[in-house]
Amino acid sequence: MKRVLSGIQPSGQLHLGNYAGAVQQFLELQHDHEVFVFVASYHALTTSKDPDELRHNIRQVVIDYLAFGLDPSQCHIYLQHDVPAVCELAWLLGCVCPKSQMDKATTYKDKVAKGIPASVGLFTYPVLQAADILAVDPDVVPVGADQQQHVEITRDLAQRFNHAYGNDDRPVFKVPELMLRQDSALVPGVDGQKMSKSYGNGIDPFMDEKPLRKRIMKIVTDSKPPEETKDPEESTIFQIFAALAGRDDGRTVKLAERYRATGEHGMGYGEAKQALFELVMDTFADARNRRVELMADPTHIDAVLRDGAEAARAVMDGVMRRVRSAVGL
Ligand code: TYM
């Protein structure tokens, strides 16, 4: 069975971009793959400076994973700080990683441009991500398109390490494959920019009904009147809808037709927003109910995390023995 690894940073409430870009893939893969999904708590420290808020966000990501439908009997869920071996591996990978490779990482530049302090942790963030991945020997890493460069860096570091310490018959690391969903476009936020936990432009599928509706009504549009034809591909509302329902879904096809219609058959943006609101309520009806139950059952969450960390550590112990021995420790 192929092994899968991915993670999400607890840097704020999960949104439709995280769901469509990443979680949807985890849900599909868990039936016939060995799936490891974790909460990237060490990574969140590159931006989060409030301990209570971080504690809350870490817990919330786990609850949301389970509410979305990750099934702990089919998939291992754990916290990054319950497997500190990844920090040791990050150090070992850092010693084969040319500094110039970090200089090229676009996420660092983007974050610094957004005002996040340029710490050493932020600079070497991709090395820790490579360690998260390589520590469990996965075959595939399902992520959204904004993480593509990080997975490519991981592949490169695995190859460098193999070149330095392995031989062709016995590589130290398996070189994992990137997995993007079919429609790999990033999901835009209510302001039309990439939806992000830290930009305040997200749509949280677990919001109460009224504020959720209000949030969706806030999505930016141009000023075309209902009777004018519209290109769905240029519309933020449509892009979010298509990411969530799927491009080939009948509802998406129908909405695209409504966009193109003209005259008295034309559609106003209010109608498109209402369709998106109904889609979100419909898609997450079960998840919303499950989440209420999960919030009331902290011992269940603790047990899931204990089992997940145990399974991850069992794999990592073997990998770390191999890596330490390869470098001469
Ligand atoms: P993070 O927490 O920013 O995002 C989690 C996942 O959601 C995807 N995603 C999106 N997909 C489509 N449209 C969007 N607007 C959107 N926003 C986020 C991301 O691509 C990601 O798959 N560095 C990672 C966390 C991480 C990790 C790892 C991931 C740490 N170690 C090892 C995989 C493997 C991050 O910040 O993701």
PDB file of N, CA and C in Angstrom, residues 42 83-92 128 131:
ATOM      1  N   TYR A  42       5.318  23.280  14.940  1.00  0.00           N
ATOM      2  CA  TYR A  42       6.613  23.981  14.947  1.00  0.00           C
ATOM      3  C   TYR A  42       6.634  25.051  13.845  1.00  0.00           C
ATOM      4  N   VAL A  83       6.523  14.510  17.659  1.00  0.00           N
ATOM      5  CA  VAL A  83       7.547  13.718  16.955  1.00  0.00           C
ATOM      6  C   VAL A  83       8.794  14.594  16.737  1.00  0.00           C
ATOM      7  N   PRO A  84       9.471  14.980  17.835  1.00  0.00           N
ATOM      8  CA  PRO A  84      10.591  15.937  17.699  1.00  0.00           C
ATOM      9  C   PRO A  84      11.759  15.410  16.870  1.00  0.00           C
ATOM     10  N   ALA A  85      11.740  14.132  16.503  1.00  0.00           N
ATOM     11  CA  ALA A  85      12.796  13.607  15.621  1.00  0.00           C
ATOM     12  C   ALA A  85      12.869  14.417  14.325  1.00  0.00           C
ATOM     13  N   VAL A  86      11.756  15.038  13.931  1.00  0.00           N
ATOM     14  CA  VAL A  86      11.792  15.826  12.681  1.00  0.00           C
ATOM     15  C   VAL A  86      12.766  17.008  12.803  1.00  0.00           C
ATOM     16  N   CYS A  87      12.963  17.502  14.040  1.00  0.00           N
ATOM     17  CA  CYS A  87      13.917  18.613  14.210  1.00  0.00           C
ATOM     18  C   CYS A  87      15.353  18.116  14.015  1.00  0.00           C
ATOM     19  N   GLU A  88      15.621  16.919  14.511  1.00  0.00           N
ATOM     20  CA  GLU A  88      16.958  16.349  14.297  1.00  0.00           C
ATOM     21  C   GLU A  88      17.193  16.134  12.801  1.00  0.00           C
ATOM     22  N   LEU A  89      16.170  15.595  12.139  1.00  0.00           N
ATOM     23  CA  LEU A  89      16.331  15.342  10.706  1.00  0.00           C
ATOM     24  C   LEU A  89      16.495  16.655   9.940  1.00  0.00           C
ATOM     25  N   ALA A  90      15.791  17.698  10.379  1.00  0.00           N
ATOM     26  CA  ALA A  90      15.913  19.003   9.713  1.00  0.00           C
ATOM     27  C   ALA A  90      17.373  19.487   9.799  1.00  0.00           C
ATOM     28  N   TRP A  91      18.005  19.246  10.946  1.00  0.00           N
ATOM     29  CA  TRP A  91      19.411  19.655  11.082  1.00  0.00           C
ATOM     30  C   TRP A  91      20.293  18.901  10.089  1.00  0.00           C
ATOM     31  N   LEU A  92      20.071  17.586  10.012  1.00  0.00           N
ATOM     32  CA  LEU A  92      20.907  16.772   9.118  1.00  0.00           C
ATOM     33  C   LEU A  92      20.688  17.166   7.654  1.00  0.00           C
ATOM     34  N   LEU A 128      12.668  22.138   7.391  1.00  0.00           N
ATOM     35  CA  LEU A 128      11.851  21.404   8.375  1.00  0.00           C
ATOM     36  C   LEU A 128      10.701  20.684   7.662  1.00  0.00           C
ATOM     37  N   ALA A 131      11.970  17.602   6.271  1.00  0.00           N
ATOM     38  CA  ALA A 131      12.154  16.602   7.334  1.00  0.00           C
ATOM     39  C   ALA A 131      10.809  15.942   7.694  1.00  0.00           C
TER      40      ALA A 131
END
